[in-house]
Amino acid sequence: MRRILRCRFLTTYPSGKAQEKARRRELVYAVKNCRLVKFGNYTGRDGRSVALEISQMRPEMAAYFHGALLVPVPTSGMGVDVAGDDLWSGRDLARLFAETYSARWQLLLDRLTPVEKSSRGQQRSLRRHVESIEVTNRVPDGRIILVDDVVTTGSTMCACAELLLRANARAQVCGFAVAYVPGEGEVLRDFASREYEWDSLDDRPHNRLLDAER
């Protein structure tokens, strides 16, 4: 079955040594690792709080989140909710954005078996993610926003959307992440919307830029 997931982003997560690219990566590192920004425009500030502040620069973000249910995307490993291994930026972002934008947040998805991160060069199909994640609570009707720190290929977030829609076809699922990894030769853009599409669980989703600000 052909599915489409639309996602909103605040910034990009580029490779390269240029200063602007390094600043963008450092902010995203701070969000991913639940720590303070070490250099750049937001030095010394918590990356998650900075992400919220950046979102507030665009009035339409309030409308995007208002009244929705925010659901964290599971991390790539197991046991993120136990003492000593509690870094889960998606959960922290969902909680923070829900409190700010008159939304709700809930844990609906859990990773059963760990998978390699896309950043380590592994080509992860949708099927591998679908088989490693489970729905743990009732999926309600209405608008659901999947929340993550970074989207690389889109496989993880699309697998989560697939599982939620299987559990409740009436759910309206979309996505949000602080940053996305731009394609080869893409111009770095902020406040982007991208569309992810898939027909088969044996492939990675195709994606395209819908709109963005330079």
CSV table of N, CA and C in Angstrom, one decimal, residues 15-22:
chain,number,residue,atom,x,y,z
A,15,SER,N,27.0,17.6,6.2
A,15,SER,CA,28.4,17.2,6.3
A,15,SER,C,29.3,18.3,5.8
A,16,GLY,N,30.6,18.2,6.0
A,16,GLY,CA,31.5,19.2,5.5
A,16,GLY,C,32.2,20.0,6.6
A,17,LYS,N,33.2,20.7,6.3
A,17,LYS,CA,34.0,21.4,7.3
A,17,LYS,C,33.7,22.9,7.4
A,18,ALA,N,32.9,23.5,6.5
A,18,ALA,CA,32.6,24.9,6.5
A,18,ALA,C,32.1,25.3,7.9
A,19,GLN,N,32.3,26.6,8.3
A,19,GLN,CA,31.9,27.0,9.6
A,19,GLN,C,30.4,27.0,9.8
A,20,GLU,N,29.7,27.4,8.8
A,20,GLU,CA,28.2,27.4,8.9
A,20,GLU,C,27.7,25.9,9.1
A,21,LYS,N,28.3,25.0,8.4
A,21,LYS,CA,27.9,23.6,8.5
A,21,LYS,C,28.2,23.1,9.9
A,22,ALA,N,29.4,23.5,10.4
A,22,ALA,CA,29.8,23.0,11.7
A,22,ALA,C,28.9,23.5,12.8
